[in-house]
Coordinates of C-alpha atoms in Angstrom, one line a residue:
M12 CA -9.8 -56.8 20.8
S13 CA -10.0 -53.3 18.9
S14 CA -9.7 -52.0 22.1
I15 CA -6.3 -54.6 23.6
A16 CA -4.6 -53.7 20.3
D17 CA -4.7 -49.7 20.4
T18 CA -3.2 -50.4 24.4
A19 CA -1.1 -52.6 23.5
D20 CA 0.2 -50.0 20.8
F21 CA -0.4 -47.2 23.1
S22 CA 2.0 -49.1 25.1
T23 CA 4.9 -49.4 22.2
K24 CA 5.5 -46.3 21.6
T25 CA 8.3 -44.3 23.8
P26 CA 8.1 -41.0 26.1
S27 CA 9.7 -39.3 23.2
M28 CA 6.8 -39.9 20.7
R29 CA 3.7 -39.4 22.9
R30 CA 5.1 -36.1 23.9
W31 CA 5.5 -35.2 20.5
K32 CA 2.2 -36.5 19.3
F33 CA 0.0 -34.3 22.6
G34 CA 3.1 -31.6 21.6
G35 CA 1.4 -31.7 18.1
L36 CA -2.0 -31.1 19.4
F37 CA -1.5 -28.7 22.0
N38 CA -0.1 -27.0 19.0
A39 CA -3.0 -27.3 17.1
G40 CA -5.8 -26.7 20.2
L41 CA -3.7 -23.6 20.4
S42 CA -3.1 -22.8 16.4
W43 CA -7.3 -21.8 16.9
W44 CA -6.7 -19.4 20.0
F45 CA -5.1 -17.3 17.2
V46 CA -7.6 -17.5 14.4
I47 CA -10.7 -16.0 17.3
P48 CA -9.4 -12.7 17.3
A49 CA -9.7 -12.0 13.2
L50 CA -12.4 -15.2 13.1
M51 CA -14.7 -12.2 15.6
L52 CA -13.3 -9.7 13.3
Y53 CA -14.9 -11.8 10.6
C54 CA -17.9 -11.5 11.5
L55 CA -18.6 -8.4 13.5
I56 CA -17.5 -6.9 9.4
I57 CA -18.9 -9.6 7.7
V58 CA -21.8 -11.7 8.7
Y59 CA -23.5 -9.3 11.1
P60 CA -24.3 -6.9 8.5
M61 CA -25.2 -9.3 6.0
L62 CA -27.5 -11.1 8.5
S63 CA -29.0 -7.6 9.9
G64 CA -29.5 -6.2 6.1
T65 CA -31.2 -10.1 5.5
G66 CA -33.9 -9.3 8.4
Y67 CA -34.3 -5.7 7.1
A68 CA -35.5 -7.0 3.7
F69 CA -38.6 -8.2 5.6
T70 CA -39.3 -4.4 6.6
N71 CA -40.0 -1.1 5.4
W72 CA -37.1 0.7 7.6
N73 CA -36.1 3.3 6.2
G74 CA -32.4 3.7 7.3
L75 CA -32.6 6.5 9.7
T76 CA -35.6 6.6 12.0
P77 CA -35.5 3.2 14.4
D78 CA -39.0 2.4 14.4
Y79 CA -39.9 0.2 10.9
S80 CA -42.6 -2.3 10.7
Y81 CA -42.4 -5.9 9.1
V82 CA -43.7 -5.8 5.5
G83 CA -43.3 -9.6 4.9
L84 CA -42.9 -10.3 0.7
A85 CA -44.2 -7.3 0.0
N86 CA -40.2 -5.7 -0.3
F87 CA -39.8 -7.9 -3.2
Q88 CA -43.4 -8.1 -5.4
R89 CA -42.4 -4.3 -5.8
M90 CA -38.9 -5.7 -7.6
F91 CA -40.2 -8.5 -9.9
G92 CA -42.7 -5.8 -10.9
D93 CA -41.0 -2.8 -11.8
P94 CA -39.9 -2.4 -14.7
Q95 CA -37.1 -0.3 -13.9
A96 CA -35.2 -3.2 -11.7
L97 CA -36.1 -6.0 -13.9
S98 CA -34.1 -3.8 -17.1
A99 CA -31.5 -3.3 -14.5
I100 CA -31.2 -7.5 -14.2
S101 CA -31.5 -8.1 -17.5
T102 CA -27.9 -4.7 -17.7
T103 CA -26.3 -5.7 -15.0
L104 CA -26.4 -9.7 -17.3
I105 CA -25.3 -7.7 -21.0
M106 CA -22.4 -6.5 -18.8
A107 CA -21.3 -9.2 -16.6
F108 CA -21.4 -12.0 -20.2
A109 CA -19.9 -9.2 -22.4
L110 CA -17.1 -8.1 -19.8
V111 CA -16.2 -11.3 -19.8
V112 CA -16.3 -12.8 -22.9
G113 CA -13.7 -9.3 -24.2
K114 CA -11.5 -9.9 -21.4
I115 CA -11.4 -13.7 -22.3
I116 CA -10.6 -13.3 -25.5
V117 CA -7.9 -10.0 -25.2
G118 CA -6.5 -11.6 -22.7
L119 CA -5.7 -14.7 -24.3
L120 CA -4.3 -12.7 -27.0
L121 CA -2.0 -10.9 -25.0
A122 CA -0.8 -13.5 -23.2
L123 CA 0.1 -16.1 -26.1
A124 CA 1.7 -12.3 -28.0
L125 CA 3.7 -11.5 -25.1
D126 CA 4.6 -15.7 -24.3
T127 CA 7.0 -15.8 -26.9
E128 CA 11.2 -14.5 -26.2
I129 CA 10.8 -10.6 -27.7
K130 CA 12.8 -8.8 -26.2
S131 CA 10.3 -6.2 -24.5
R132 CA 8.1 -8.8 -23.4
N133 CA 8.3 -8.2 -20.4
F134 CA 7.6 -4.5 -20.3
L135 CA 4.9 -4.5 -22.5
R136 CA 3.7 -6.9 -20.3
M137 CA 3.6 -4.4 -17.6
I138 CA 2.5 -1.7 -19.9
F139 CA -1.4 -3.6 -19.9
F140 CA -0.8 -4.4 -17.0
M141 CA -1.1 -1.4 -15.1
P142 CA -4.4 -0.1 -15.4
V143 CA -5.3 -3.4 -12.9
V144 CA -3.3 -1.1 -10.1
L145 CA -5.1 1.7 -11.0
T146 CA -8.2 3.1 -8.7
P147 CA -11.6 2.6 -10.4
V148 CA -13.0 5.9 -9.7
I149 CA -9.6 7.6 -11.0
M150 CA -9.7 6.1 -13.6
S151 CA -13.7 6.3 -14.5
F152 CA -13.0 10.2 -14.2
S153 CA -9.7 10.1 -16.8
W154 CA -12.0 8.7 -19.7
K155 CA -15.0 10.1 -18.4
Y156 CA -13.2 13.1 -19.9
I157 CA -11.6 11.4 -22.5
F158 CA -15.5 10.6 -23.2
S159 CA -16.8 13.9 -23.1
T160 CA -18.2 15.5 -26.4
T161 CA -15.3 18.1 -26.0
G162 CA -13.0 15.2 -25.2
A163 CA -9.9 13.6 -26.6
L164 CA -11.9 10.5 -28.6
N165 CA -13.7 12.9 -30.5
Q166 CA -10.8 15.9 -31.2
I167 CA -9.1 12.6 -32.5
I168 CA -12.0 11.8 -34.5
K169 CA -12.5 15.2 -35.8
L170 CA -8.9 15.2 -37.0
L171 CA -8.9 12.2 -39.1
G172 CA -13.0 12.6 -40.4
P173 CA -16.3 14.9 -40.0
A174 CA -17.3 16.6 -37.8
S175 CA -20.2 14.2 -38.1
W176 CA -18.4 11.0 -37.0
A177 CA -17.8 12.6 -33.2
Q178 CA -20.3 10.7 -31.1
Q179 CA -22.2 11.6 -27.0
W180 CA -20.0 8.2 -26.0
L181 CA -22.2 9.0 -22.8
G182 CA -25.4 10.8 -23.8
E183 CA -26.9 8.2 -25.9
P184 CA -27.9 4.6 -24.5
T185 CA -25.8 2.6 -26.8
L186 CA -23.0 3.8 -26.4
A187 CA -23.7 4.8 -23.2
L188 CA -23.2 0.8 -22.1
F189 CA -20.7 0.6 -24.5
S190 CA -18.3 2.8 -23.4
V191 CA -19.5 1.6 -19.7
I192 CA -18.6 -2.1 -20.3
F193 CA -14.8 -0.8 -22.5
V194 CA -13.7 0.9 -19.5
T195 CA -14.4 -2.1 -16.8
G196 CA -12.7 -3.9 -19.2
W197 CA -9.9 -1.6 -19.7
G198 CA -8.8 -1.8 -16.5
S199 CA -9.2 -5.3 -16.0
V200 CA -8.0 -7.1 -19.3
G201 CA -4.5 -7.4 -17.8
L202 CA -5.3 -9.4 -14.9
A203 CA -6.9 -11.7 -17.0
M204 CA -3.3 -11.7 -19.5
V205 CA -1.2 -12.3 -16.0
I206 CA -3.0 -15.5 -15.6
F207 CA -3.3 -16.9 -18.7
L208 CA 0.4 -16.4 -19.0
A209 CA 0.9 -17.7 -15.3
G210 CA -1.2 -21.1 -17.0
L211 CA 1.3 -20.9 -20.0
Q212 CA 4.3 -21.6 -17.9
G213 CA 2.2 -25.2 -17.6
V214 CA 2.0 -26.5 -21.0
P215 CA 4.4 -28.2 -22.0
K216 CA 7.0 -26.7 -24.5
E217 CA 7.8 -30.8 -25.5
L218 CA 4.3 -31.7 -26.6
I219 CA 4.0 -28.2 -28.6
E220 CA 7.4 -29.2 -30.2
A221 CA 5.9 -32.8 -31.1
A222 CA 2.9 -31.0 -32.6
K223 CA 4.8 -28.9 -35.1
I224 CA 7.2 -32.0 -36.2
D225 CA 4.4 -33.8 -37.0
G226 CA 2.5 -31.1 -39.2
A227 CA 0.4 -29.0 -37.2
S228 CA -0.9 -25.2 -37.8
S229 CA -1.1 -22.6 -35.0
G230 CA -4.4 -22.8 -34.9
A231 CA -4.6 -26.0 -34.8
R232 CA -1.4 -26.3 -31.9
L233 CA -3.9 -24.0 -29.8
R234 CA -7.5 -25.7 -30.6
Y235 CA -5.5 -28.8 -29.0
I236 CA -3.4 -28.7 -26.9
I237 CA -3.1 -25.1 -25.4
L238 CA -6.2 -23.9 -25.3
P239 CA -7.0 -28.0 -22.7
L240 CA -4.4 -27.4 -20.6
L241 CA -5.1 -24.0 -20.1
A242 CA -9.2 -25.0 -18.6
P243 CA -8.1 -24.2 -15.1
A244 CA -6.7 -20.7 -16.0
M245 CA -9.9 -20.4 -17.7
T246 CA -12.4 -20.8 -15.1
I247 CA -10.3 -18.6 -12.5
N248 CA -10.5 -15.8 -15.5
V249 CA -14.9 -16.6 -15.6
V250 CA -15.1 -16.1 -12.2
I251 CA -13.1 -13.2 -11.5
G252 CA -14.6 -11.6 -14.4
L253 CA -19.1 -12.7 -13.6
V254 CA -18.0 -11.5 -9.9
Q255 CA -17.1 -8.3 -11.5
G256 CA -19.5 -7.6 -14.2
L257 CA -22.2 -8.3 -11.8
K258 CA -21.3 -6.2 -9.5
F259 CA -20.3 -3.2 -11.4
F260 CA -20.5 0.3 -9.9
D261 CA -18.1 2.1 -9.3
Q262 CA -17.1 3.1 -12.8
I263 CA -21.0 3.6 -13.8
Y264 CA -21.8 5.6 -10.5
V265 CA -19.1 7.8 -12.3
L266 CA -19.1 7.4 -16.2
T267 CA -22.9 7.9 -16.5
G268 CA -24.6 7.5 -13.0
G269 CA -26.9 5.5 -14.6
G270 CA -28.1 7.7 -17.4
P271 CA -28.8 7.9 -19.5
G272 CA -32.1 7.2 -18.8
Y273 CA -31.9 3.7 -17.8
A274 CA -29.4 2.2 -19.5
T275 CA -26.7 2.1 -18.1
E276 CA -28.5 1.4 -14.8
T277 CA -27.4 -2.3 -12.9
L278 CA -28.7 -4.2 -9.6
S279 CA -25.6 -1.6 -7.6
T280 CA -26.6 1.3 -8.9
I281 CA -30.3 0.5 -7.8
I282 CA -29.5 -0.3 -4.6
Y283 CA -26.7 2.1 -3.4
K284 CA -30.0 5.0 -5.2
T285 CA -32.8 2.7 -2.8
S286 CA -31.1 2.6 0.1
F287 CA -29.2 6.1 0.8
Q288 CA -30.6 8.3 -1.7
F289 CA -34.3 7.5 -1.8
G290 CA -34.3 5.7 2.3
E291 CA -36.1 3.1 1.0
Y292 CA -33.5 0.6 2.8
G293 CA -35.6 -2.3 3.0
Y294 CA -36.3 -2.8 -0.1
G295 CA -32.7 -2.0 -1.2
S296 CA -31.7 -4.6 1.2
A297 CA -34.7 -6.6 -0.7
T298 CA -32.9 -6.4 -3.8
A299 CA -29.6 -6.8 -2.7
L300 CA -30.5 -10.4 -0.9
V301 CA -31.6 -11.2 -5.1
F302 CA -28.8 -9.8 -5.9
A303 CA -27.1 -11.2 -4.1
L304 CA -28.5 -14.7 -4.6
L305 CA -28.1 -14.5 -8.5
V306 CA -24.8 -14.1 -8.3
A307 CA -24.1 -16.8 -6.2
A308 CA -26.4 -19.1 -8.5
I309 CA -24.1 -18.2 -11.4
V310 CA -20.8 -18.1 -10.4
F311 CA -21.9 -21.8 -9.2
A312 CA -22.9 -22.9 -12.2
A313 CA -20.2 -21.6 -14.2
T314 CA -17.6 -23.0 -11.8
H315 CA -19.6 -26.1 -12.0
V316 CA -19.6 -26.0 -15.7
L317 CA -15.8 -25.4 -16.7
R318 CA -14.2 -27.4 -13.9
R319 CA -15.3 -30.5 -15.5
R320 CA -13.9 -29.2 -18.8
E321 CA -10.3 -29.2 -16.5
I322 CA -7.8 -32.1 -17.0
P323 CA -7.1 -34.0 -14.1
S324 CA -3.8 -33.2 -13.0
G325 CA -1.7 -36.2 -12.8

């Protein structure tokens, strides 16, 4: 019956409709031919190195000579027994968590402050967003000078108070960790602010006005109206912050090089040093594979939890 119906339906279509249908299929097939070059380039630059790195994680290749041998899980056993690698995992998680919390709080406060009718709001938005467009290396070198023993920060502290208040911002382990987190947060909080500002544009003004008429305080309006409606923007900011925090490298390499000691050593710096400075490409690949799986697991879990808190549109 269905074949007869299909035949009847096909016969009822005009030649122009059939030409349009076949033309659409032809165009859809043609579009794939335009995608193929980009897809091949992506596989060559992204997919192939990833698969090759995964394979080298099970070898003792030094990255220079063509000779290597398979060592099974030895690189992974070495990594999970290495105190420096375990410390790097801990430091990476601390930095990512601190960056996300700092960006969310400061970015949200800036967005709320600049989502008003003040005349200078556009100028202030530009000022706070400007660090986002700076190159991380150049930004880090600037802050390295500011944080140095004779730098601008200590000079200002000495002008305002006793000389003993001056600190070795990049030479003391706790302060070095704080300084690296601060520099990265300073360079990326503008992006969080812009995402929250975009989310605030979707908050109905009628709800805010109705809450004001009903006597709701500013805190109540923020808690029960604005924050729930900002959940999608919160999800985006958390995911971006996690990815940025987990792949810390430029700022650490320029500011501290992973020191003092191993205080600011992260998985990214461990991968770079073992692979390209110590010639242990196989061990570095194993660390990178664990690092990639860690990032994927954390980002997936965070996204899953945050998406469940979002209010469905419509």
